[in-house]
Coordinates of N, CA and C in Angstrom, one line a residue:
M757 N -17.6 -3.0 14.4 CA -16.2 -3.4 14.2 C -15.6 -3.8 15.5
S758 N -15.0 -5.0 15.5 CA -14.4 -5.5 16.7 C -13.0 -4.9 16.9
T759 N -12.8 -4.4 18.1 CA -11.5 -3.9 18.5 C -11.2 -4.3 19.9
Q760 N -9.9 -4.2 20.3 CA -9.5 -4.6 21.6 C -10.2 -3.7 22.7
S761 N -10.2 -2.4 22.4 CA -10.8 -1.4 23.3 C -11.2 -0.2 22.5
P762 N -12.4 0.4 22.7 CA -12.7 1.6 21.9 C -11.9 2.8 22.3
D763 N -11.2 2.7 23.5 CA -10.4 3.8 24.0 C -8.9 3.6 23.8
D764 N -8.6 2.5 23.0 CA -7.2 2.1 22.9 C -6.5 3.1 21.9
R765 N -5.7 4.0 22.5 CA -5.0 5.0 21.6 C -3.7 4.5 21.1
S766 N -3.3 3.3 21.4 CA -2.0 2.7 21.0 C -2.1 2.1 19.6
L767 N -3.3 2.1 19.0 CA -3.5 1.6 17.6 C -2.5 2.4 16.7
S768 N -1.7 1.6 16.0 CA -0.6 2.2 15.1 C -1.1 2.5 13.7
Y769 N -1.8 1.5 13.1 CA -2.2 1.6 11.7 C -3.6 1.2 11.5
V770 N -4.3 1.9 10.6 CA -5.6 1.4 10.1 C -5.3 1.1 8.6
V771 N -5.5 -0.1 8.2 CA -5.3 -0.6 6.8 C -6.7 -0.6 6.2
V772 N -6.9 0.3 5.2 CA -8.1 0.3 4.4 C -7.9 -0.4 3.1
G773 N -8.5 -1.5 3.0 CA -8.3 -2.4 1.8 C -7.4 -3.5 2.2
A774 N -7.9 -4.6 2.7 CA -7.0 -5.7 3.3 C -6.9 -6.8 2.3
G775 N -6.6 -6.5 1.0 CA -6.4 -7.5 0.0 C -4.9 -7.9 -0.1
A776 N -4.4 -8.1 -1.3 CA -3.1 -8.6 -1.4 C -2.0 -7.7 -0.8
I777 N -2.1 -6.4 -1.1 CA -1.1 -5.5 -0.5 C -1.4 -5.1 0.9
G778 N -2.6 -4.6 1.2 CA -3.0 -4.2 2.6 C -3.0 -5.4 3.5
G779 N -3.4 -6.6 3.1 CA -3.5 -7.7 4.0 C -2.1 -8.2 4.3
T780 N -1.2 -8.2 3.3 CA 0.2 -8.7 3.5 C 0.9 -7.8 4.5
L781 N 0.8 -6.5 4.2 CA 1.5 -5.5 5.1 C 0.9 -5.5 6.5
G782 N -0.4 -5.5 6.6 CA -1.1 -5.6 7.9 C -0.7 -6.8 8.7
H783 N -0.6 -7.9 8.0 CA -0.1 -9.2 8.6 C 1.3 -9.0 9.3
H784 N 2.2 -8.5 8.5 CA 3.6 -8.4 9.0 C 3.7 -7.3 10.1
L785 N 2.9 -6.2 10.0 CA 2.9 -5.2 11.0 C 2.4 -5.8 12.3
A786 N 1.3 -6.5 12.2 CA 0.7 -7.1 13.4 C 1.6 -8.2 14.1
R787 N 2.2 -9.0 13.2 CA 3.2 -10.0 13.8 C 4.4 -9.3 14.5
A788 N 4.7 -8.1 14.1 CA 5.8 -7.4 14.7 C 5.4 -6.7 16.0
G789 N 4.1 -6.8 16.3 CA 3.6 -6.2 17.6 C 2.9 -4.9 17.4
H790 N 2.7 -4.4 16.2 CA 2.0 -3.1 16.0 C 0.5 -3.4 16.1
H791 N -0.3 -2.5 16.6 CA -1.7 -2.6 16.6 C -2.3 -2.2 15.3
V792 N -3.0 -3.1 14.6 CA -3.5 -2.9 13.3 C -5.0 -3.2 13.2
T793 N -5.7 -2.2 12.7 CA -7.1 -2.4 12.4 C -7.3 -2.4 10.9
V794 N -8.0 -3.4 10.4 CA -8.3 -3.5 9.0 C -9.7 -3.2 8.6
V795 N -9.9 -2.5 7.5 CA -11.3 -2.1 7.0 C -11.3 -2.6 5.6
D796 N -12.4 -3.4 5.3 CA -12.5 -3.9 3.9 C -14.0 -4.1 3.6
T797 N -14.4 -4.0 2.4 CA -15.8 -4.1 2.0 C -16.3 -5.5 1.9
D798 N -15.4 -6.5 1.9 CA -15.7 -7.9 1.7 C -16.0 -8.4 3.1
S799 N -17.3 -8.6 3.4 CA -17.7 -8.9 4.8 C -17.2 -10.3 5.2
E800 N -17.1 -11.3 4.3 CA -16.7 -12.6 4.6 C -15.2 -12.6 4.9
H801 N -14.4 -11.8 4.1 CA -13.0 -11.6 4.3 C -12.8 -11.0 5.7
V802 N -13.5 -10.0 6.0 CA -13.4 -9.4 7.3 C -13.8 -10.3 8.5
R803 N -14.8 -11.1 8.3 CA -15.2 -12.1 9.3 C -14.1 -13.1 9.6
R804 N -13.5 -13.6 8.6 CA -12.4 -14.5 8.8 C -11.2 -13.9 9.5
I805 N -10.9 -12.7 9.1 CA -9.8 -12.0 9.7 C -10.1 -11.7 11.2
R806 N -11.3 -11.3 11.5 CA -11.7 -11.1 12.8 C -11.6 -12.3 13.7
E807 N -12.0 -13.4 13.1 CA -12.1 -14.7 13.9 C -10.7 -15.4 13.9
D808 N -10.0 -15.4 12.8 CA -8.8 -16.3 12.7 C -7.6 -15.5 12.4
G809 N -7.6 -14.2 12.3 CA -6.4 -13.4 11.9 C -6.2 -13.4 10.4
I810 N -5.1 -12.7 10.0 CA -4.7 -12.7 8.6 C -3.7 -13.8 8.4
V811 N -4.1 -14.7 7.5 CA -3.2 -15.8 7.2 C -2.4 -15.5 6.0
V812 N -1.1 -15.7 6.1 CA -0.2 -15.6 4.9 C 0.5 -16.9 4.6
V813 N 0.4 -17.4 3.4 CA 1.0 -18.6 3.0 C 2.2 -18.3 2.0
R814 N 3.3 -18.8 2.4 CA 4.5 -18.6 1.5 C 5.2 -20.0 1.4
G815 N 5.1 -20.6 0.2 CA 5.6 -21.9 0.1 C 4.9 -22.9 1.0
A816 N 5.6 -23.6 1.8 CA 5.0 -24.6 2.7 C 4.7 -23.9 4.0
N817 N 5.1 -22.7 4.2 CA 4.9 -22.0 5.5 C 3.6 -21.3 5.5
R818 N 2.9 -21.4 6.7 CA 1.6 -20.7 6.9 C 1.7 -20.0 8.2
T819 N 1.6 -18.7 8.2 CA 1.6 -17.9 9.4 C 0.4 -17.1 9.6
V820 N 0.0 -16.8 10.9 CA -1.2 -16.1 11.2 C -0.9 -14.9 12.1
A821 N -1.5 -13.8 11.8 CA -1.4 -12.6 12.6 C -2.7 -12.1 13.1
N822 N -2.9 -12.0 14.4 CA -4.2 -11.5 14.9 C -4.1 -10.0 14.9
V823 N -5.2 -9.3 14.5 CA -5.2 -7.9 14.4 C -6.0 -7.3 15.5
A824 N -5.8 -6.0 15.8 CA -6.6 -5.4 16.9 C -8.0 -5.2 16.6
G825 N -8.4 -5.1 15.3 CA -9.8 -5.0 14.9 C -10.0 -5.2 13.4
A826 N -11.2 -5.6 13.0 CA -11.5 -5.8 11.6 C -13.0 -5.5 11.4
G827 N -13.3 -4.8 10.4 CA -14.7 -4.4 10.1 C -14.8 -3.9 8.7
T828 N -16.1 -3.7 8.3 CA -16.4 -3.1 7.0 C -16.7 -1.6 7.2
P829 N -16.7 -0.8 6.2 CA -17.0 0.6 6.4 C -18.4 0.8 7.1
D830 N -19.3 -0.1 6.8 CA -20.6 0.1 7.4 C -20.7 -0.2 8.9
D831 N -19.6 -0.9 9.4 CA -19.5 -1.2 10.8 C -19.2 0.0 11.7
G832 N -18.8 1.1 11.1 CA -18.4 2.3 11.8 C -16.9 2.3 12.0
G833 N -16.4 1.9 13.2 CA -15.0 1.8 13.4 C -14.5 2.9 14.3
P834 N -13.2 3.1 14.3 CA -12.6 4.1 15.2 C -13.1 5.5 14.9
G835 N -13.3 6.3 16.0 CA -13.8 7.6 15.8 C -12.7 8.5 15.1
T836 N -11.5 8.2 15.5 CA -10.4 9.0 14.9 C -9.3 8.0 14.4
V837 N -8.7 8.3 13.3 CA -7.6 7.5 12.8 C -6.4 8.4 12.5
E838 N -5.2 7.8 12.7 CA -4.0 8.7 12.6 C -3.1 8.3 11.5
R839 N -2.8 7.0 11.4 CA -1.9 6.5 10.3 C -2.7 5.5 9.5
V840 N -3.0 5.9 8.3 CA -3.9 5.1 7.4 C -3.0 4.6 6.3
L841 N -3.0 3.2 6.1 CA -2.4 2.6 4.9 C -3.5 2.3 3.9
L842 N -3.6 3.1 2.9 CA -4.7 2.9 1.9 C -4.3 2.0 0.8
A843 N -5.0 0.8 0.7 CA -4.5 -0.2 -0.3 C -5.7 -0.7 -1.1
V844 N -6.7 0.2 -1.4 CA -7.8 -0.2 -2.2 C -7.4 0.0 -3.7
K845 N -8.1 -0.6 -4.6 CA -7.9 -0.3 -6.0 C -8.2 1.1 -6.3
A846 N -7.5 1.6 -7.4 CA -7.6 3.1 -7.7 C -9.1 3.5 -7.8
Q847 N -9.9 2.7 -8.5 CA -11.3 3.1 -8.7 C -12.1 3.2 -7.4
A848 N -11.6 2.6 -6.3 CA -12.3 2.6 -5.1 C -11.8 3.7 -4.1
T849 N -10.9 4.5 -4.6 CA -10.3 5.6 -3.7 C -11.3 6.5 -3.2
G850 N -12.2 7.0 -4.0 CA -13.2 8.0 -3.5 C -14.1 7.4 -2.4
R851 N -14.5 6.2 -2.6 CA -15.4 5.6 -1.6 C -14.6 5.3 -0.3
A852 N -13.3 4.9 -0.4 CA -12.5 4.7 0.8 C -12.3 6.1 1.5
L853 N -12.1 7.1 0.8 CA -11.9 8.4 1.4 C -13.2 9.0 2.1
D854 N -14.4 8.5 1.6 CA -15.6 8.9 2.3 C -15.6 8.4 3.7
W855 N -14.9 7.2 3.9 CA -14.8 6.7 5.3 C -13.7 7.3 6.0
I856 N -12.5 7.5 5.4 CA -11.3 8.0 6.0 C -11.4 9.5 6.4
A857 N -11.8 10.4 5.4 CA -11.7 11.8 5.6 C -12.4 12.3 6.9
P858 N -13.6 11.9 7.3 CA -14.2 12.5 8.5 C -13.5 12.0 9.8
R859 N -12.7 10.9 9.7 CA -12.1 10.3 10.8 C -10.6 10.7 11.0
L860 N -10.0 11.2 10.0 CA -8.6 11.5 10.0 C -8.2 12.6 10.9
A861 N -7.4 12.3 11.9 CA -6.9 13.3 12.9 C -6.2 14.4 12.2
A862 N -6.2 15.6 12.9 CA -5.6 16.8 12.3 C -4.1 16.5 11.9
E863 N -3.4 15.8 12.7 CA -2.0 15.4 12.5 C -1.9 14.1 11.8
G864 N -3.0 13.5 11.4 CA -2.9 12.1 10.8 C -2.5 12.2 9.3
F865 N -2.3 11.1 8.7 CA -1.9 11.1 7.3 C -2.3 9.7 6.7
V866 N -2.4 9.8 5.3 CA -2.8 8.6 4.5 C -1.6 8.3 3.6
V867 N -1.2 7.0 3.7 CA -0.1 6.5 2.8 C -0.8 5.8 1.7
S868 N -0.6 6.2 0.4 CA -1.3 5.5 -0.7 C -0.4 4.4 -1.2
L869 N -0.8 3.2 -0.8 CA -0.2 1.9 -1.2 C -0.9 1.3 -2.3
Q870 N -1.1 2.1 -3.4 CA -1.9 1.7 -4.5 C -1.2 1.7 -5.9
N871 N -1.8 1.1 -6.8 CA -1.3 1.3 -8.2 C -2.0 2.5 -8.8
G872 N -1.2 3.2 -9.7 CA -1.7 4.4 -10.3 C -1.3 5.6 -9.6
L873 N -1.9 6.8 -10.0 CA -1.5 8.1 -9.4 C -2.7 8.6 -8.6
N874 N -2.8 8.2 -7.4 CA -4.0 8.5 -6.6 C -3.7 9.6 -5.5
E875 N -2.5 10.0 -5.4 CA -2.1 11.0 -4.4 C -2.8 12.3 -4.5
A876 N -3.0 12.7 -5.8 CA -3.7 14.0 -6.0 C -5.2 13.9 -5.5
A877 N -5.8 12.8 -5.8 CA -7.2 12.7 -5.4 C -7.3 12.6 -3.8
I878 N -6.3 11.9 -3.2 CA -6.3 11.9 -1.8 C -6.1 13.3 -1.2
A879 N -5.1 14.0 -1.7 CA -4.8 15.3 -1.2 C -6.0 16.3 -1.4
D880 N -6.7 16.1 -2.4 CA -7.9 17.0 -2.6 C -8.9 16.8 -1.5
R881 N -9.0 15.6 -0.9 CA -9.9 15.3 0.1 C -9.4 15.6 1.5
V882 N -8.2 15.2 1.8 CA -7.7 15.4 3.2 C -6.5 16.4 3.3
G883 N -6.1 17.0 2.2 CA -5.0 17.9 2.2 C -3.7 17.3 1.8
R884 N -2.9 18.1 1.1 CA -1.6 17.6 0.6 C -0.7 17.3 1.8
E885 N -0.8 18.1 2.9 CA 0.1 17.9 4.1 C -0.3 16.6 4.8
R886 N -1.4 16.0 4.5 CA -1.7 14.7 5.2 C -1.7 13.5 4.2
T887 N -1.0 13.7 3.1 CA -0.9 12.7 2.1 C 0.5 12.3 1.8
V888 N 0.8 11.0 1.8 CA 2.1 10.4 1.6 C 2.1 9.4 0.5
G889 N 3.1 9.5 -0.4 CA 3.1 8.6 -1.6 C 3.9 7.3 -1.3
A890 N 3.6 6.3 -2.1 CA 4.4 5.0 -2.0 C 4.4 4.3 -3.3
F891 N 5.5 3.7 -3.6 CA 5.7 2.8 -4.8 C 5.6 1.4 -4.2
V892 N 4.7 0.6 -4.7 CA 4.5 -0.8 -4.2 C 4.7 -1.8 -5.3
N893 N 5.5 -2.8 -5.1 CA 5.6 -3.9 -6.1 C 5.7 -5.2 -5.2
L894 N 4.5 -5.7 -4.8 CA 4.4 -6.9 -3.9 C 3.9 -8.1 -4.8
F895 N 4.5 -9.2 -4.5 CA 4.0 -10.4 -5.2 C 3.1 -11.2 -4.2
A896 N 1.8 -10.9 -4.3 CA 0.9 -11.5 -3.4 C -0.5 -11.6 -4.0
D897 N -1.3 -12.5 -3.6 CA -2.7 -12.7 -4.1 C -3.6 -13.2 -2.9
V898 N -4.8 -12.7 -2.9 CA -5.8 -13.2 -2.0 C -6.3 -14.6 -2.6
I899 N -6.2 -15.6 -1.8 CA -6.5 -17.0 -2.2 C -7.8 -17.5 -1.5
G900 N -8.3 -16.7 -0.6 CA -9.5 -17.1 0.1 C -9.8 -16.1 1.2
P901 N -11.0 -16.1 1.7 CA -11.3 -15.2 2.8 C -10.3 -15.2 3.9
G902 N -9.6 -14.1 4.2 CA -8.7 -14.0 5.3 C -7.3 -14.6 5.0
E903 N -7.1 -15.1 3.7 CA -5.9 -15.8 3.4 C -5.2 -15.2 2.2
I904 N -3.9 -15.0 2.3 CA -3.1 -14.4 1.2 C -1.9 -15.3 0.9
R905 N -1.6 -15.4 -0.4 CA -0.4 -16.1 -0.8 C 0.7 -15.1 -1.0
D906 N 1.8 -15.2 -0.4 CA 3.0 -14.3 -0.5 C 4.0 -15.0 -1.5
G907 N 4.2 -14.3 -2.6 CA 5.1 -14.9 -3.6 C 6.6 -14.4 -3.4
G908 N 6.9 -13.8 -2.4 CA 8.3 -13.3 -2.1 C 8.4 -11.8 -2.1
L909 N 9.5 -11.4 -1.6 CA 9.8 -9.9 -1.5 C 9.8 -9.2 -2.8
G910 N 9.2 -8.0 -2.8 CA 9.3 -7.2 -4.0 C 10.0 -5.8 -3.6
A911 N 9.3 -4.7 -3.9 CA 9.8 -3.4 -3.6 C 8.8 -2.6 -2.9
L912 N 9.2 -1.7 -2.0 CA 8.3 -0.8 -1.3 C 9.1 0.4 -0.9
V913 N 8.6 1.6 -1.5 CA 9.3 2.8 -1.3 C 8.3 3.9 -0.9
V914 N 8.6 4.7 0.1 CA 7.7 5.6 0.7 C 8.3 7.0 0.6
G915 N 7.5 8.1 0.3 CA 8.1 9.4 0.3 C 7.1 10.5 0.4
E916 N 7.5 11.6 0.9 CA 6.7 12.8 0.9 C 6.5 13.3 -0.5
L917 N 5.3 13.9 -0.8 CA 5.0 14.4 -2.2 C 6.0 15.5 -2.6
D918 N 6.4 16.3 -1.6 CA 7.3 17.4 -2.0 C 8.8 17.0 -1.9
G919 N 9.1 15.8 -1.7 CA 10.5 15.3 -1.7 C 11.2 15.6 -0.4
S920 N 10.5 16.1 0.6 CA 11.2 16.5 1.9 C 11.4 15.2 2.7
D921 N 12.4 15.4 3.6 CA 12.6 14.3 4.6 C 11.6 14.6 5.8
S922 N 11.1 13.5 6.3 CA 10.1 13.7 7.4 C 10.2 12.6 8.4
R923 N 9.9 12.9 9.6 CA 9.9 11.9 10.7 C 8.8 10.8 10.4
R924 N 7.7 11.2 9.9 CA 6.6 10.2 9.7 C 7.0 9.2 8.6
V925 N 7.7 9.6 7.6 CA 8.1 8.7 6.5 C 9.2 7.8 7.1
R926 N 10.1 8.3 7.9 CA 11.1 7.5 8.5 C 10.5 6.4 9.4
E927 N 9.5 6.8 10.2 CA 8.9 5.9 11.1 C 8.1 4.8 10.3
V928 N 7.4 5.2 9.3 CA 6.6 4.2 8.5 C 7.6 3.2 7.9
V929 N 8.6 3.7 7.3 CA 9.6 2.8 6.7 C 10.3 1.9 7.7
E930 N 10.6 2.4 8.9 CA 11.1 1.6 9.9 C 10.1 0.5 10.3
D931 N 8.9 0.8 10.5 CA 7.9 -0.2 10.9 C 7.7 -1.2 9.8
L932 N 7.8 -0.8 8.5 CA 7.6 -1.7 7.4 C 8.7 -2.7 7.2
Q933 N 9.8 -2.5 7.9 CA 10.9 -3.5 7.9 C 10.4 -4.8 8.4
A934 N 9.2 -4.8 9.1 CA 8.6 -6.1 9.5 C 8.3 -6.9 8.3
W935 N 8.0 -6.2 7.2 CA 7.7 -6.9 5.9 C 9.0 -7.3 5.2
G936 N 9.8 -6.3 5.0 CA 11.0 -6.5 4.2 C 11.8 -5.2 4.0
P937 N 12.6 -5.1 2.9 CA 13.4 -3.9 2.7 C 12.7 -2.7 2.2
A938 N 11.8 -2.1 3.0 CA 11.2 -0.9 2.6 C 12.2 0.2 2.7
K939 N 12.0 1.3 1.9 CA 13.0 2.4 2.0 C 12.3 3.7 1.7
A940 N 12.9 4.8 2.1 CA 12.4 6.1 1.9 C 13.0 6.7 0.6
T941 N 12.3 7.7 0.0 CA 12.9 8.3 -1.2 C 12.5 9.8 -1.2
A942 N 13.3 10.6 -1.8 CA 13.0 12.0 -2.0 C 12.4 12.3 -3.4
N943 N 12.1 11.2 -4.1 CA 11.6 11.3 -5.5 C 10.5 10.2 -5.7
I944 N 9.4 10.3 -4.9 CA 8.4 9.3 -5.0 C 7.6 9.5 -6.3
S945 N 7.5 10.7 -6.9 CA 6.8 10.9 -8.1 C 7.6 10.2 -9.3
G946 N 9.0 10.1 -9.1 CA 9.8 9.4 -10.1 C 9.5 8.0 -10.1
Y947 N 9.3 7.4 -9.0 CA 9.0 5.9 -8.9 C 7.6 5.7 -9.5
L948 N 6.7 6.5 -9.1 CA 5.3 6.3 -9.6 C 5.2 6.4 -11.1
W949 N 5.8 7.4 -11.7 CA 5.7 7.6 -13.1 C 6.5 6.5 -13.8
S950 N 7.6 6.1 -13.2 CA 8.4 5.0 -13.8 C 7.6 3.7 -13.8
K951 N 6.8 3.5 -12.8 CA 6.0 2.3 -12.8 C 4.9 2.3 -13.9
L952 N 4.3 3.5 -14.1 CA 3.4 3.6 -15.2 C 4.0 3.4 -16.5
G953 N 5.2 4.0 -16.7 CA 5.9 3.8 -17.9 C 6.3 2.3 -18.2
F954 N 6.7 1.7 -17.1 CA 7.0 0.2 -17.3 C 5.8 -0.6 -17.6
G955 N 4.7 -0.2 -17.0 CA 3.4 -0.9 -17.3 C 3.1 -0.7 -18.8
A956 N 3.3 0.5 -19.3 CA 3.0 0.7 -20.8 C 3.9 -0.1 -21.6
M957 N 5.2 -0.3 -21.2 CA 6.1 -1.2 -22.0 C 5.6 -2.6 -21.9
L958 N 5.1 -3.0 -20.8 CA 4.6 -4.4 -20.7 C 3.4 -4.6 -21.7
V959 N 2.6 -3.6 -21.9 CA 1.5 -3.7 -22.8 C 2.1 -3.9 -24.2
A960 N 3.1 -3.1 -24.5 CA 3.7 -3.1 -25.9 C 4.3 -4.5 -26.1
T961 N 4.9 -5.1 -25.1 CA 5.6 -6.4 -25.4 C 4.6 -7.5 -25.6
A962 N 3.3 -7.3 -25.3 CA 2.3 -8.3 -25.6 C 2.0 -8.4 -27.1
L963 N 2.5 -7.5 -27.8 CA 2.2 -7.6 -29.3 C 3.2 -8.5 -30.0
A964 N 4.2 -9.0 -29.4 CA 5.2 -9.9 -30.0 C 5.5 -11.1 -29.1
D965 N 5.8 -12.2 -29.7 CA 6.1 -13.4 -29.0 C 7.6 -13.5 -28.8
A966 N 8.1 -12.7 -27.8 CA 9.6 -12.7 -27.5 C 9.7 -12.2 -26.1
P967 N 10.9 -12.5 -25.5 CA 11.1 -12.1 -24.1 C 11.0 -10.6 -23.9
M968 N 10.4 -10.2 -22.8 CA 10.1 -8.8 -22.6 C 11.4 -8.0 -22.6
A969 N 12.5 -8.5 -21.9 CA 13.7 -7.7 -21.9 C 14.3 -7.5 -23.3
E970 N 14.2 -8.6 -24.1 CA 14.7 -8.5 -25.5 C 14.0 -7.5 -26.3
L971 N 12.7 -7.4 -26.1 CA 11.9 -6.4 -26.9 C 12.2 -5.0 -26.5
I972 N 12.3 -4.8 -25.2 CA 12.6 -3.5 -24.7 C 14.0 -3.0 -25.1
D973 N 15.0 -3.9 -25.1 CA 16.3 -3.7 -25.5 C 16.4 -3.3 -27.0
R974 N 15.6 -4.1 -27.8 CA 15.7 -4.0 -29.3 C 15.0 -2.7 -29.8
H975 N 14.0 -2.3 -29.0 CA 13.2 -1.1 -29.5 C 13.2 0.0 -28.5
R976 N 14.3 0.4 -28.0 CA 14.4 1.4 -26.9 C 13.8 2.7 -27.4
S977 N 14.0 3.1 -28.6 CA 13.4 4.4 -29.1 C 11.9 4.4 -29.0
V978 N 11.3 3.3 -29.2 CA 9.8 3.2 -29.1 C 9.4 3.0 -27.7
M979 N 10.2 2.3 -26.9 CA 9.8 2.0 -25.5 C 9.9 3.2 -24.6
H980 N 10.9 3.9 -24.7 CA 11.1 5.0 -23.7 C 12.1 6.1 -24.2
E981 N 12.0 7.2 -23.6 CA 13.0 8.3 -23.7 C 13.6 8.5 -22.4
D982 N 14.9 9.0 -22.4 CA 15.6 9.2 -21.1 C 14.9 10.4 -20.3
R983 N 14.3 11.3 -21.0 CA 13.7 12.5 -20.3 C 12.4 12.7 -21.0
I984 N 11.3 12.9 -20.1 CA 10.0 13.2 -20.6 C 9.5 14.5 -19.9
A985 N 9.2 15.5 -20.7 CA 8.7 16.8 -20.1 C 9.6 17.3 -19.0
G986 N 11.0 17.1 -19.2 CA 11.9 17.7 -18.3 C 12.1 17.0 -17.0
L987 N 11.4 15.8 -16.8 CA 11.5 15.1 -15.6 C 12.3 13.8 -15.8
S988 N 13.3 13.6 -14.9 CA 14.1 12.4 -15.0 C 13.2 11.2 -14.8
A989 N 13.5 10.2 -15.7 CA 12.7 8.9 -15.6 C 13.3 7.9 -14.6
A990 N 14.5 8.3 -14.1 CA 15.2 7.3 -13.2 C 15.0 7.8 -11.8
P991 N 14.2 7.0 -11.0 CA 14.0 7.4 -9.6 C 15.3 7.2 -8.8
R992 N 15.4 8.0 -7.7 CA 16.5 7.9 -6.8 C 16.1 7.0 -5.6

């Protein structure tokens, strides 16, 4: 794995999974001056990032961000990692943690920038105290090795699993302003479950040829309930 220096302790973030989500956020963090190392299983994607940086295309604009290091899990990489942005697909979480867990510093932590409910699986491997949740809704796609199309700002919310306020969440949110309007929440589980519920409604709307909003409005009793198992469905 190529890095600026094996002893460089100023590395801010290790992005594991440099696809649409991880690549986009890694790009913006690097452009803002943060040291970013990316780890991805796609060797050609990694090679292009190592040689040319992470390229983000938005409309007619094309921007490049050089990262501190890029490699595959087989390349080894940093001996110790502190702030990990985990952005692999849910089914790859276990394999990603095989690489992360033995390297994660005692005071380090993993932010799950994934679809689904992966926080419990992460906490089982590295500890709940080293696991941070996040709700992510980014409009981005990988369009080629090292290159991502940015479809515009979405939503990004970060929070402790127990709802507490913490310095690390505040710092991550502050750093992610390089991307856009990231924010902190005391109810990350509400955001995550609401996203799953909304996804279920999207599946239901595929059964009829009508606008999604109209179908949800017309069939609210089928689509959702205000309270499920005593938990508020509306995130704060």
